[in-house]
Each structure stands twice: as C-alpha cells, then as structure tokens.
mmCIF file of C-alpha atoms and ligand atoms in Angstrom:
data_model
loop_
_atom_site.group_PDB
_atom_site.id
_atom_site.type_symbol
_atom_site.label_atom_id
_atom_site.label_comp_id
_atom_site.label_asym_id
_atom_site.label_seq_id
_atom_site.Cartn_x
_atom_site.Cartn_y
_atom_site.Cartn_z
ATOM 1 C CA UNK A 1 23.278 17.501 0.858
ATOM 2 C CA UNK A 2 24.843 17.086 -2.548
ATOM 3 C CA UNK A 3 23.130 14.051 -4.154
ATOM 4 C CA UNK A 4 26.320 13.103 -5.942
ATOM 5 C CA UNK A 5 28.223 12.938 -2.652
ATOM 6 C CA UNK A 6 25.553 10.661 -1.167
ATOM 7 C CA UNK A 7 25.487 8.498 -4.316
ATOM 8 C CA UNK A 8 29.261 8.054 -4.082
ATOM 9 C CA UNK A 9 28.991 6.996 -0.457
ATOM 10 C CA UNK A 10 26.214 4.514 -1.229
ATOM 11 C CA UNK A 11 28.250 3.181 -4.116
ATOM 12 C CA UNK A 12 31.252 2.696 -1.856
ATOM 13 C CA UNK A 13 29.141 0.956 0.784
ATOM 14 C CA UNK A 14 27.510 -1.306 -1.793
ATOM 15 C CA UNK A 15 30.865 -2.340 -3.244
ATOM 16 C CA UNK A 16 32.706 -2.716 0.047
ATOM 17 C CA UNK A 17 34.771 -5.884 -0.171
ATOM 18 C CA UNK A 18 36.957 -5.783 2.946
ATOM 19 C CA UNK A 19 36.650 -7.889 6.094
ATOM 20 C CA UNK A 20 33.104 -8.370 7.418
ATOM 21 C CA UNK A 21 31.942 -5.423 9.535
ATOM 22 C CA UNK A 22 29.197 -5.922 12.143
ATOM 23 C CA UNK A 23 27.416 -2.745 13.230
ATOM 24 C CA UNK A 24 24.823 -2.706 15.989
ATOM 25 C CA UNK A 25 22.015 -0.238 16.602
ATOM 26 C CA UNK A 26 20.676 -0.105 20.144
ATOM 27 C CA UNK A 27 17.558 1.953 19.601
ATOM 28 C CA UNK A 28 14.193 0.612 18.506
ATOM 29 C CA UNK A 29 13.519 3.745 16.448
ATOM 30 C CA UNK A 30 16.762 3.173 14.555
ATOM 31 C CA UNK A 31 15.748 -0.454 13.966
ATOM 32 C CA UNK A 32 12.454 0.715 12.479
ATOM 33 C CA UNK A 33 14.089 3.544 10.443
ATOM 34 C CA UNK A 34 16.714 1.178 8.993
ATOM 35 C CA UNK A 35 13.963 -1.125 7.756
ATOM 36 C CA UNK A 36 11.656 1.652 6.535
ATOM 37 C CA UNK A 37 14.481 3.223 4.506
ATOM 38 C CA UNK A 38 15.612 -0.082 3.037
ATOM 39 C CA UNK A 39 19.149 0.598 4.277
ATOM 40 C CA UNK A 40 20.356 -3.053 4.262
ATOM 41 C CA UNK A 41 19.686 -3.287 0.513
ATOM 42 C CA UNK A 42 22.115 -0.378 -0.040
ATOM 43 C CA UNK A 43 25.001 -2.155 1.667
ATOM 44 C CA UNK A 44 27.482 -4.825 0.678
ATOM 45 C CA UNK A 45 26.798 -8.276 2.151
ATOM 46 C CA UNK A 46 29.965 -7.749 4.113
ATOM 47 C CA UNK A 47 28.396 -4.951 6.169
ATOM 48 C CA UNK A 48 25.976 -6.503 8.616
ATOM 49 C CA UNK A 49 23.469 -4.437 10.564
ATOM 50 C CA UNK A 50 22.468 -6.046 13.830
ATOM 51 C CA UNK A 51 19.649 -4.971 16.123
ATOM 52 C CA UNK A 52 20.686 -4.858 19.743
ATOM 53 C CA UNK A 53 18.729 -4.569 22.985
ATOM 54 C CA UNK A 54 17.156 -1.179 22.257
ATOM 55 C CA UNK A 55 13.463 -1.939 22.039
ATOM 56 C CA UNK A 56 11.905 -1.280 25.468
ATOM 57 C CA UNK A 57 9.088 -3.788 25.103
ATOM 58 C CA UNK A 58 11.464 -6.510 23.876
ATOM 59 C CA UNK A 59 13.784 -6.327 26.872
ATOM 60 C CA UNK A 60 11.056 -6.364 29.543
ATOM 61 C CA UNK A 61 11.072 -9.633 31.506
ATOM 62 C CA UNK A 62 7.979 -11.792 31.895
ATOM 63 C CA UNK A 63 7.782 -11.105 35.671
ATOM 64 C CA UNK A 64 6.907 -7.477 34.888
ATOM 65 C CA UNK A 65 4.063 -8.521 32.559
ATOM 66 C CA UNK A 66 2.821 -11.020 35.154
ATOM 67 C CA UNK A 67 2.845 -8.336 37.873
ATOM 68 C CA UNK A 68 0.935 -5.922 35.624
ATOM 69 C CA UNK A 69 -1.669 -8.608 34.940
ATOM 70 C CA UNK A 70 -1.939 -9.295 38.655
ATOM 71 C CA UNK A 71 -2.523 -5.585 39.301
ATOM 72 C CA UNK A 72 -5.064 -5.272 36.499
ATOM 73 C CA UNK A 73 -7.163 -7.991 38.146
ATOM 74 C CA UNK A 74 -7.203 -6.284 41.544
ATOM 75 C CA UNK A 75 -10.315 -4.551 42.725
ATOM 76 C CA UNK A 76 -10.634 -0.900 41.664
ATOM 77 C CA UNK A 77 -7.311 -0.993 39.872
ATOM 78 C CA UNK A 78 -6.571 -0.117 36.263
ATOM 79 C CA UNK A 79 -3.248 -0.655 34.478
ATOM 80 C CA UNK A 80 -2.249 2.021 31.985
ATOM 81 C CA UNK A 81 0.194 1.190 29.244
ATOM 82 C CA UNK A 82 1.557 2.028 25.823
ATOM 83 C CA UNK A 83 0.079 0.005 22.978
ATOM 84 C CA UNK A 84 2.988 -2.332 22.267
ATOM 85 C CA UNK A 85 3.306 -3.723 25.771
ATOM 86 C CA UNK A 86 -0.299 -4.845 25.884
ATOM 87 C CA UNK A 87 0.387 -7.760 23.502
ATOM 88 C CA UNK A 88 3.609 -9.073 25.045
ATOM 89 C CA UNK A 89 3.137 -12.405 26.758
ATOM 90 C CA UNK A 90 4.020 -13.097 30.357
ATOM 91 C CA UNK A 91 3.830 -16.602 31.746
ATOM 92 C CA UNK A 92 0.019 -16.479 31.842
ATOM 93 C CA UNK A 93 -0.680 -14.622 28.623
ATOM 94 C CA UNK A 94 -0.635 -10.916 27.803
ATOM 95 C CA UNK A 95 -2.383 -7.856 29.208
ATOM 96 C CA UNK A 96 -4.630 -8.016 26.133
ATOM 97 C CA UNK A 97 -5.618 -11.580 27.101
ATOM 98 C CA UNK A 98 -6.280 -10.435 30.674
ATOM 99 C CA UNK A 99 -8.405 -7.571 29.360
ATOM 100 C CA UNK A 100 -10.461 -10.095 27.402
ATOM 101 C CA UNK A 101 -11.018 -11.890 30.721
ATOM 102 C CA UNK A 102 -12.313 -8.732 32.393
ATOM 103 C CA UNK A 103 -9.114 -7.140 33.721
ATOM 104 C CA UNK A 104 -8.867 -3.351 33.675
ATOM 105 C CA UNK A 105 -6.217 -2.363 31.137
ATOM 106 C CA UNK A 106 -6.215 0.907 29.257
ATOM 107 C CA UNK A 107 -3.933 2.102 26.496
ATOM 108 C CA UNK A 108 -2.672 5.676 26.729
ATOM 109 C CA UNK A 109 -0.474 7.745 24.464
ATOM 110 C CA UNK A 110 1.496 9.572 27.129
ATOM 111 C CA UNK A 111 2.300 8.807 30.757
ATOM 112 C CA UNK A 112 0.884 12.244 31.593
ATOM 113 C CA UNK A 113 -2.590 11.031 30.514
ATOM 114 C CA UNK A 114 -2.608 9.060 33.749
ATOM 115 C CA UNK A 115 -2.681 12.292 35.796
ATOM 116 C CA UNK A 116 -5.955 13.303 34.171
ATOM 117 C CA UNK A 117 -7.473 9.859 34.724
ATOM 118 C CA UNK A 118 -6.388 9.725 38.376
ATOM 119 C CA UNK A 119 -7.810 13.198 39.012
ATOM 120 C CA UNK A 120 -11.133 12.455 37.342
ATOM 121 C CA UNK A 121 -11.622 9.037 38.976
ATOM 122 C CA UNK A 122 -10.486 9.293 42.600
ATOM 123 C CA UNK A 123 -12.003 5.915 43.531
ATOM 124 C CA UNK A 124 -9.961 4.043 40.939
ATOM 125 C CA UNK A 125 -6.288 3.162 41.515
ATOM 126 C CA UNK A 126 -4.113 3.602 38.443
ATOM 127 C CA UNK A 127 -0.791 1.931 37.728
ATOM 128 C CA UNK A 128 1.309 3.112 34.821
ATOM 129 C CA UNK A 129 3.602 0.525 33.216
ATOM 130 C CA UNK A 130 6.793 2.590 33.242
ATOM 131 C CA UNK A 131 9.121 0.872 30.799
ATOM 132 C CA UNK A 132 11.769 2.459 28.588
ATOM 133 C CA UNK A 133 15.250 3.906 28.477
ATOM 134 C CA UNK A 134 16.900 7.216 29.379
ATOM 135 C CA UNK A 135 14.592 8.895 26.847
ATOM 136 C CA UNK A 136 11.357 8.223 28.720
ATOM 137 C CA UNK A 137 12.550 8.241 32.341
ATOM 138 C CA UNK A 138 12.335 12.073 32.561
ATOM 139 C CA UNK A 139 8.631 11.865 31.668
ATOM 140 C CA UNK A 140 8.059 9.425 34.544
ATOM 141 C CA UNK A 141 9.911 11.831 36.835
ATOM 142 C CA UNK A 142 7.559 14.592 35.700
ATOM 143 C CA UNK A 143 4.611 12.290 36.317
ATOM 144 C CA UNK A 144 5.686 11.708 39.931
ATOM 145 C CA UNK A 145 6.362 15.416 40.420
ATOM 146 C CA UNK A 146 2.864 16.260 39.198
ATOM 147 C CA UNK A 147 1.200 13.482 41.224
ATOM 148 C CA UNK A 148 2.995 14.722 44.337
ATOM 149 C CA UNK A 149 2.015 18.322 43.667
ATOM 150 C CA UNK A 150 -1.637 17.364 43.224
ATOM 151 C CA UNK A 151 -1.582 15.026 46.217
ATOM 152 C CA UNK A 152 -2.783 12.095 44.097
ATOM 153 C CA UNK A 153 -2.853 8.933 46.181
ATOM 154 C CA UNK A 154 -4.400 6.759 43.467
ATOM 155 C CA UNK A 155 -1.536 6.788 40.947
ATOM 156 C CA UNK A 156 1.584 4.608 41.028
ATOM 157 C CA UNK A 157 4.110 3.340 38.516
ATOM 158 C CA UNK A 158 5.521 -0.132 37.958
ATOM 159 C CA UNK A 159 9.059 0.465 36.770
ATOM 160 C CA UNK A 160 11.199 -1.569 34.434
ATOM 161 C CA UNK A 161 13.478 1.251 33.361
ATOM 162 C CA UNK A 162 16.754 0.544 31.629
ATOM 163 C CA UNK A 163 19.918 2.463 30.848
ATOM 164 C CA UNK A 164 22.235 1.978 27.902
ATOM 165 C CA UNK A 165 25.906 1.944 28.969
ATOM 166 C CA UNK A 166 25.907 -1.275 31.011
ATOM 167 C CA UNK A 167 23.992 -3.327 28.457
ATOM 168 C CA UNK A 168 26.361 -2.134 25.712
ATOM 169 C CA UNK A 169 29.312 -3.256 27.863
ATOM 170 C CA UNK A 170 27.528 -6.592 28.360
ATOM 171 C CA UNK A 171 27.008 -7.098 24.616
ATOM 172 C CA UNK A 172 30.640 -6.311 23.849
ATOM 173 C CA UNK A 173 32.007 -8.519 26.645
ATOM 174 C CA UNK A 174 29.771 -11.437 25.793
ATOM 175 C CA UNK A 175 31.035 -12.011 22.322
ATOM 176 C CA UNK A 176 28.694 -10.529 19.744
ATOM 177 C CA UNK A 177 31.767 -9.322 17.795
ATOM 178 C CA UNK A 178 30.505 -5.833 17.182
ATOM 179 C CA UNK A 179 32.775 -3.542 15.153
ATOM 180 C CA UNK A 180 30.834 -0.330 15.753
ATOM 181 C CA UNK A 181 27.712 1.088 17.371
ATOM 182 C CA UNK A 182 25.087 3.371 15.886
ATOM 183 C CA UNK A 183 24.595 5.284 19.143
ATOM 184 C CA UNK A 184 20.959 6.016 19.988
ATOM 185 C CA UNK A 185 20.036 9.600 19.086
ATOM 186 C CA UNK A 186 17.044 9.887 21.412
ATOM 187 C CA UNK A 187 18.913 8.523 24.422
ATOM 188 C CA UNK A 188 21.907 10.734 23.651
ATOM 189 C CA UNK A 189 19.649 13.806 23.471
ATOM 190 C CA UNK A 190 18.978 13.274 27.190
ATOM 191 C CA UNK A 191 22.269 11.795 28.416
ATOM 192 C CA UNK A 192 24.525 13.768 26.123
ATOM 193 C CA UNK A 193 26.894 12.321 23.546
ATOM 194 C CA UNK A 194 29.773 12.252 26.025
ATOM 195 C CA UNK A 195 28.780 8.907 27.551
ATOM 196 C CA UNK A 196 29.161 7.290 24.119
ATOM 197 C CA UNK A 197 32.516 8.981 23.590
ATOM 198 C CA UNK A 198 33.633 7.512 26.925
ATOM 199 C CA UNK A 199 32.328 4.075 25.937
ATOM 200 C CA UNK A 200 34.205 4.245 22.638
ATOM 201 C CA UNK A 201 37.457 4.921 24.515
ATOM 202 C CA UNK A 202 36.837 2.272 27.144
ATOM 203 C CA UNK A 203 35.735 -0.471 24.732
ATOM 204 C CA UNK A 204 37.993 0.576 21.836
ATOM 205 C CA UNK A 205 35.010 0.369 19.486
ATOM 206 C CA UNK A 206 33.692 3.266 17.380
ATOM 207 C CA UNK A 207 30.414 4.970 18.275
ATOM 208 C CA UNK A 208 28.578 7.403 16.018
ATOM 209 C CA UNK A 209 25.518 9.255 17.330
ATOM 210 C CA UNK A 210 22.903 9.268 14.600
ATOM 211 C CA UNK A 211 19.550 10.807 13.781
ATOM 212 C CA UNK A 212 16.755 8.871 12.140
ATOM 213 C CA UNK A 213 16.558 10.049 8.528
ATOM 214 C CA UNK A 214 17.765 7.627 5.851
ATOM 215 C CA UNK A 215 20.559 10.004 4.778
ATOM 216 C CA UNK A 216 21.803 10.378 8.329
ATOM 217 C CA UNK A 217 21.865 6.649 8.821
ATOM 218 C CA UNK A 218 23.862 6.152 5.632
ATOM 219 C CA UNK A 219 26.398 8.770 6.731
ATOM 220 C CA UNK A 220 26.596 7.118 10.149
ATOM 221 C CA UNK A 221 27.195 3.685 8.652
ATOM 222 C CA UNK A 222 29.816 5.120 6.300
ATOM 223 C CA UNK A 223 31.594 6.792 9.216
ATOM 224 C CA UNK A 224 31.537 3.547 11.209
ATOM 225 C CA UNK A 225 32.895 1.536 8.285
ATOM 226 C CA UNK A 226 35.800 3.990 8.033
ATOM 227 C CA UNK A 227 36.363 3.862 11.811
ATOM 228 C CA UNK A 228 36.081 0.059 12.178
ATOM 229 C CA UNK A 229 39.129 -1.450 13.828
ATOM 230 C CA UNK A 230 40.341 1.973 14.926
ATOM 231 C CA UNK A 231 37.728 3.137 17.444
ATOM 232 C CA UNK A 232 36.668 6.749 17.864
ATOM 233 C CA UNK A 233 33.549 8.795 18.362
ATOM 234 C CA UNK A 234 31.460 11.125 16.212
ATOM 235 C CA UNK A 235 28.240 12.993 16.757
ATOM 236 C CA UNK A 236 26.335 13.317 13.478
ATOM 237 C CA UNK A 237 23.161 14.480 15.228
ATOM 238 C CA UNK A 238 24.404 17.766 16.617
ATOM 239 C CA UNK A 239 21.125 19.551 15.877
ATOM 240 C CA UNK A 240 19.572 17.547 18.744
ATOM 241 C CA UNK A 241 22.402 15.995 20.737
ATOM 242 C CA UNK A 242 24.837 18.087 22.743
ATOM 243 C CA UNK A 243 27.788 16.576 24.549
ATOM 244 C CA UNK A 244 26.320 17.410 27.977
ATOM 245 C CA UNK A 245 22.726 16.406 27.173
ATOM 246 C CA UNK A 246 19.505 17.800 28.585
ATOM 247 C CA UNK A 247 20.510 19.062 32.026
ATOM 248 C CA UNK A 248 16.966 19.835 33.143
ATOM 249 C CA UNK A 249 15.751 16.335 32.252
ATOM 250 C CA UNK A 250 18.768 14.764 33.956
ATOM 251 C CA UNK A 251 18.083 16.788 37.128
ATOM 252 C CA UNK A 252 14.459 15.630 37.189
ATOM 253 C CA UNK A 253 15.539 12.003 36.830
ATOM 254 C CA UNK A 254 18.179 12.405 39.537
ATOM 255 C CA UNK A 255 15.562 13.863 41.890
ATOM 256 C CA UNK A 256 13.182 10.897 41.712
ATOM 257 C CA UNK A 257 15.209 7.890 40.534
ATOM 258 C CA UNK A 258 18.391 6.098 41.449
ATOM 259 C CA UNK A 259 20.561 3.614 39.592
ATOM 260 C CA UNK A 260 19.704 -0.007 40.283
ATOM 261 C CA UNK A 261 20.404 -3.457 38.957
ATOM 262 C CA UNK A 262 17.989 -4.471 36.237
ATOM 263 C CA UNK A 263 16.785 -7.688 34.643
ATOM 264 C CA UNK A 264 16.806 -7.949 30.859
ATOM 265 C CA UNK A 265 14.829 -10.416 28.797
ATOM 266 C CA UNK A 266 17.065 -13.275 27.785
ATOM 267 C CA UNK A 267 20.108 -11.782 29.491
ATOM 268 C CA UNK A 268 19.277 -11.728 33.190
ATOM 269 C CA UNK A 269 20.630 -9.295 35.734
ATOM 270 C CA UNK A 270 22.991 -6.564 34.617
ATOM 271 C CA UNK A 271 24.387 -4.567 37.498
ATOM 272 C CA UNK A 272 23.657 -0.849 37.426
ATOM 273 C CA UNK A 273 21.641 -1.038 34.206
ATOM 274 C CA UNK A 274 18.318 0.271 35.493
ATOM 275 C CA UNK A 275 16.528 3.009 37.387
ATOM 276 C CA UNK A 276 14.105 2.651 40.281
ATOM 277 C CA UNK A 277 12.331 5.206 42.412
ATOM 278 C CA UNK A 278 14.372 6.585 45.291
ATOM 279 C CA UNK A 279 13.347 5.153 48.700
ATOM 280 C CA UNK A 280 11.643 8.428 49.700
ATOM 281 C CA UNK A 281 9.269 8.125 46.724
ATOM 282 C CA UNK A 282 8.432 4.430 47.064
ATOM 283 C CA UNK A 283 4.842 5.355 47.942
ATOM 284 C CA UNK A 284 4.466 5.767 44.164
ATOM 285 C CA UNK A 285 5.830 2.308 43.399
ATOM 286 C CA UNK A 286 3.450 -0.522 42.539
ATOM 287 C CA UNK A 287 5.782 -3.393 43.468
ATOM 288 C CA UNK A 288 8.682 -3.120 41.037
ATOM 289 C CA UNK A 289 11.424 -4.559 43.219
ATOM 290 C CA UNK A 290 12.402 -8.199 42.705
ATOM 291 C CA UNK A 291 10.644 -8.726 39.379
ATOM 292 C CA UNK A 292 13.405 -10.900 38.006
ATOM 293 C CA UNK A 293 11.724 -14.017 36.594
ATOM 294 C CA UNK A 294 11.974 -14.402 32.842
ATOM 295 C CA UNK A 295 10.443 -17.264 30.890
ATOM 296 C CA UNK A 296 10.615 -17.088 27.123
ATOM 297 C CA UNK A 297 7.646 -18.548 25.258
ATOM 298 C CA UNK A 298 8.524 -22.092 24.105
ATOM 299 C CA UNK A 299 10.858 -22.053 21.107
ATOM 300 C CA UNK A 300 11.305 -18.254 21.056
ATOM 301 C CA UNK A 301 14.904 -17.149 20.402
ATOM 302 C CA UNK A 302 14.426 -13.474 21.362
ATOM 303 C CA UNK A 303 17.189 -13.809 23.933
ATOM 304 C CA UNK A 304 19.733 -14.564 21.197
ATOM 305 C CA UNK A 305 18.237 -12.068 18.731
ATOM 306 C CA UNK A 306 18.425 -9.243 21.278
ATOM 307 C CA UNK A 307 22.178 -9.526 21.718
ATOM 308 C CA UNK A 308 22.993 -10.062 18.053
ATOM 309 C CA UNK A 309 23.943 -13.726 18.494
ATOM 310 C CA UNK A 310 21.495 -14.797 15.766
ATOM 311 C CA UNK A 311 19.430 -12.980 13.156
ATOM 312 C CA UNK A 312 15.623 -13.251 13.413
ATOM 313 C CA UNK A 313 15.663 -15.581 10.375
ATOM 314 C CA UNK A 314 17.567 -18.120 12.415
ATOM 315 C CA UNK A 315 14.623 -18.563 14.768
ATOM 316 C CA UNK A 316 12.703 -21.595 13.441
ATOM 317 C CA UNK A 317 9.393 -19.908 14.299
ATOM 318 C CA UNK A 318 10.109 -16.712 12.318
ATOM 319 C CA UNK A 319 7.377 -16.103 9.728
ATOM 320 C CA UNK A 320 5.736 -19.453 10.539
ATOM 321 C CA UNK A 321 4.338 -19.775 14.035
ATOM 322 C CA UNK A 322 5.445 -16.205 14.772
ATOM 323 C CA UNK A 323 4.248 -13.238 12.682
ATOM 324 C CA UNK A 324 3.171 -9.689 13.607
ATOM 325 C CA UNK A 325 -0.479 -10.815 13.548
ATOM 326 C CA UNK A 326 0.273 -13.760 15.756
ATOM 327 C CA UNK A 327 3.375 -12.794 17.697
ATOM 328 C CA UNK A 328 4.886 -15.576 19.740
ATOM 329 C CA UNK A 329 7.709 -13.550 21.292
ATOM 330 C CA UNK A 330 8.256 -9.938 22.339
ATOM 331 C CA UNK A 331 10.599 -9.082 19.433
ATOM 332 C CA UNK A 332 7.736 -9.700 16.977
ATOM 333 C CA UNK A 333 5.194 -7.624 18.949
ATOM 334 C CA UNK A 334 6.718 -4.190 18.965
ATOM 335 C CA UNK A 335 7.063 -2.025 15.863
ATOM 336 C CA UNK A 336 10.577 -1.396 17.215
ATOM 337 C CA UNK A 337 11.355 -5.114 17.591
ATOM 338 C CA UNK A 338 13.993 -6.823 15.454
ATOM 339 C CA UNK A 339 11.778 -9.721 14.370
ATOM 340 C CA UNK A 340 8.866 -7.426 13.538
ATOM 341 C CA UNK A 341 11.063 -5.193 11.383
ATOM 342 C CA UNK A 342 12.775 -8.081 9.610
ATOM 343 C CA UNK A 343 9.365 -9.562 8.841
ATOM 344 C CA UNK A 344 7.728 -6.325 7.668
ATOM 345 C CA UNK A 345 10.621 -5.193 5.489
ATOM 346 C CA UNK A 346 11.551 -8.622 4.135
ATOM 347 C CA UNK A 347 15.141 -8.158 5.335
HETATM 348 FE FE1 SF4 B 1 10.784 -14.974 19.256
HETATM 349 FE FE2 SF4 B 1 9.160 -14.797 17.161
HETATM 350 FE FE3 SF4 B 1 11.487 -13.605 17.064
HETATM 351 FE FE4 SF4 B 1 11.358 -16.238 17.008
HETATM 352 S S1 SF4 B 1 10.583 -14.870 15.444
HETATM 353 S S2 SF4 B 1 12.755 -14.985 18.204
HETATM 354 S S3 SF4 B 1 9.588 -16.618 18.321
HETATM 355 S S4 SF4 B 1 9.818 -13.116 18.469
#
C-alpha cells in the first residue's frame, strides 16, 4: 500500500474532531494486535477503542473452572487445557493451584494432542477443556470424530463454547453505546462474513471484517469512522474471509454440536449463544450441562470491562492488586484479555 495514502488516513484519524465514536472489537487476537501495534496512540481522543467479550478465557464462568478442578482431582483422570485457562481462578483457586496440590493438569498446544495421549495411556481418562468461539469449535468436532473412529473411551471434552451473534446483540441492547464493530476475522473465516452483514442491517450499526496487521486495523477503523451513524458492512479481509465461510468446517460442527444457551462471565445466560454436543454424542461429554455459576473474585470488574461499560483503568485493582504476574481476574490472565493488554501496552 502507498505509504502516503496510509499517512493521510492516520493523519485524518489523529485529527478527527467530530462527535465521540466508540468502536468495539470482539476478538482477543484483535485486542492483542491493537495493543502490539500501538493503534490507540494513532487515533484522536474522540475515537475510543473498546474491547468486547472476545477473549475465550475471559468469558468462561467460574463453574467451568470449578468442574475442571473437580475432574482433575478424580482418580486416573487428567485435565488437558490451553495455557491461559490454567491460571484463571474458579471459586476454589485455579487449575494451576490444583496442580500444585497434586491434581493432574496438563497443558497442550492443540486439542488433537489429546488423541495421542489417550491412545498411549489407555488406563488414564482425559478431559479436554473445550473453550472458545466459532474458530475453535471445528477442531473439537474433529477431535470427537477421531476419538469415535479410534474407539477411544478414555477421552471426553468439557465444553464452554460460545458464538458471536447473540453476545453482540446483547452488548448493543444493553447500552454500551457502540458506534461500530471490528468484526472478528478468525470467526468470520469459519462462519462467513454474511452473518456480520446481517447483524449490521438488523442492528443498524456498521461492521467491518478485519485482519490482524496494523495497516489492516487502521483501514478498518477508518472505514468504521466514515460509516458511523450510517450503518453498513465491509469485508477488508477477503484474502481469508468469504461471505459463505468454511463450509467443510461448518458441516463438521453441525454434525457434532447443536446451538444451546450459554453462560458468560459477568453477563449470565444468553439464549442461543453457545454450542454443546448433540445428545447422540453425549458419551464424549464430561459434565458440561448446567455449569452456570459465576462468582467474580472480590473487587474484580471484569464483568463491566467485558461489555465495554468501563475501561480496565476504572477497576480500582488495575495495576495494583491485579497485574499479569499476579492476576486477580480473568481479563488480566489471558494475553487476549483487555486488562492484560491495557497493562502491557500502557494504554
Ligand atoms: Fe478484574 Fe484485574 Fe481487570 Fe480489575 S484489573 S477488572 S481485577 S482482571
């Protein structure tokens, strides 16, 4: 891209002096990329970037962590998880704390690693902590397909899977005054951009599908500033996101999962905002149904941060009792969390 063109856009964004514009990203990778690229420093104070409920670890309720801890303490049972989740606190501490007390908890880099472990250790029962959004659900579907094919009886998943459209509707209807959404590129690669086009029409708010490079994010923000107050939809990530999405991945998800109500940290139940295993595959479920309890650590304001009601700085514990080295709440644990990224980048 012509550097001069980009410079002009940045200049326009820096000098923007119209009504305040509040733009929300709903993808943890966008949250991290915005901080890493120093994007807020390139914008006028009148353009606010707000991190929404797009970090999988941050939106997982405490009941799920408690259930995972319970499982990890059962005889011959090992909980497998991604790194970030291990440090998030439930009501009785985190999986890392439980591990310190002798529980079996193992970090893996891909859900498919659990197949290898289950095959090699037939006397051990494995439970994968299946959290995430539309992006990761196809991998869990593949995991079940493979476990079924191999006849593995010692591998299950505990699901806390979320989907985007309903939580976006919730954020808009519950007064966060959002003027535009940076639509999540990874989610859209699976679902297709069309669902965000439909949301933009329904909610009369602009959506722009974005990639993760600094330049792309600037162009996305510029497009949203121009579209604010008018609505509309754009896909600026066409190299990865088609309007129909990844049909094969969607078929796999459809085969093994069905839409369900889901519980979100700090929000509570949102109808139709999750995915659970279909009844015919419940033999692979490790007790995911009814995990609705959510108890924030004392003083933590994650619930308000996650929906854009306050900025992380407005939490009295931010940078004091709560830092990445000593995270008090989930939004400070994950590298995709709002509080973590505000702290690391000095936003
Ligand atoms: Fe919670 Fe820490 Fe963020 Fe405050 S700074 S909202 S305690 S995660």
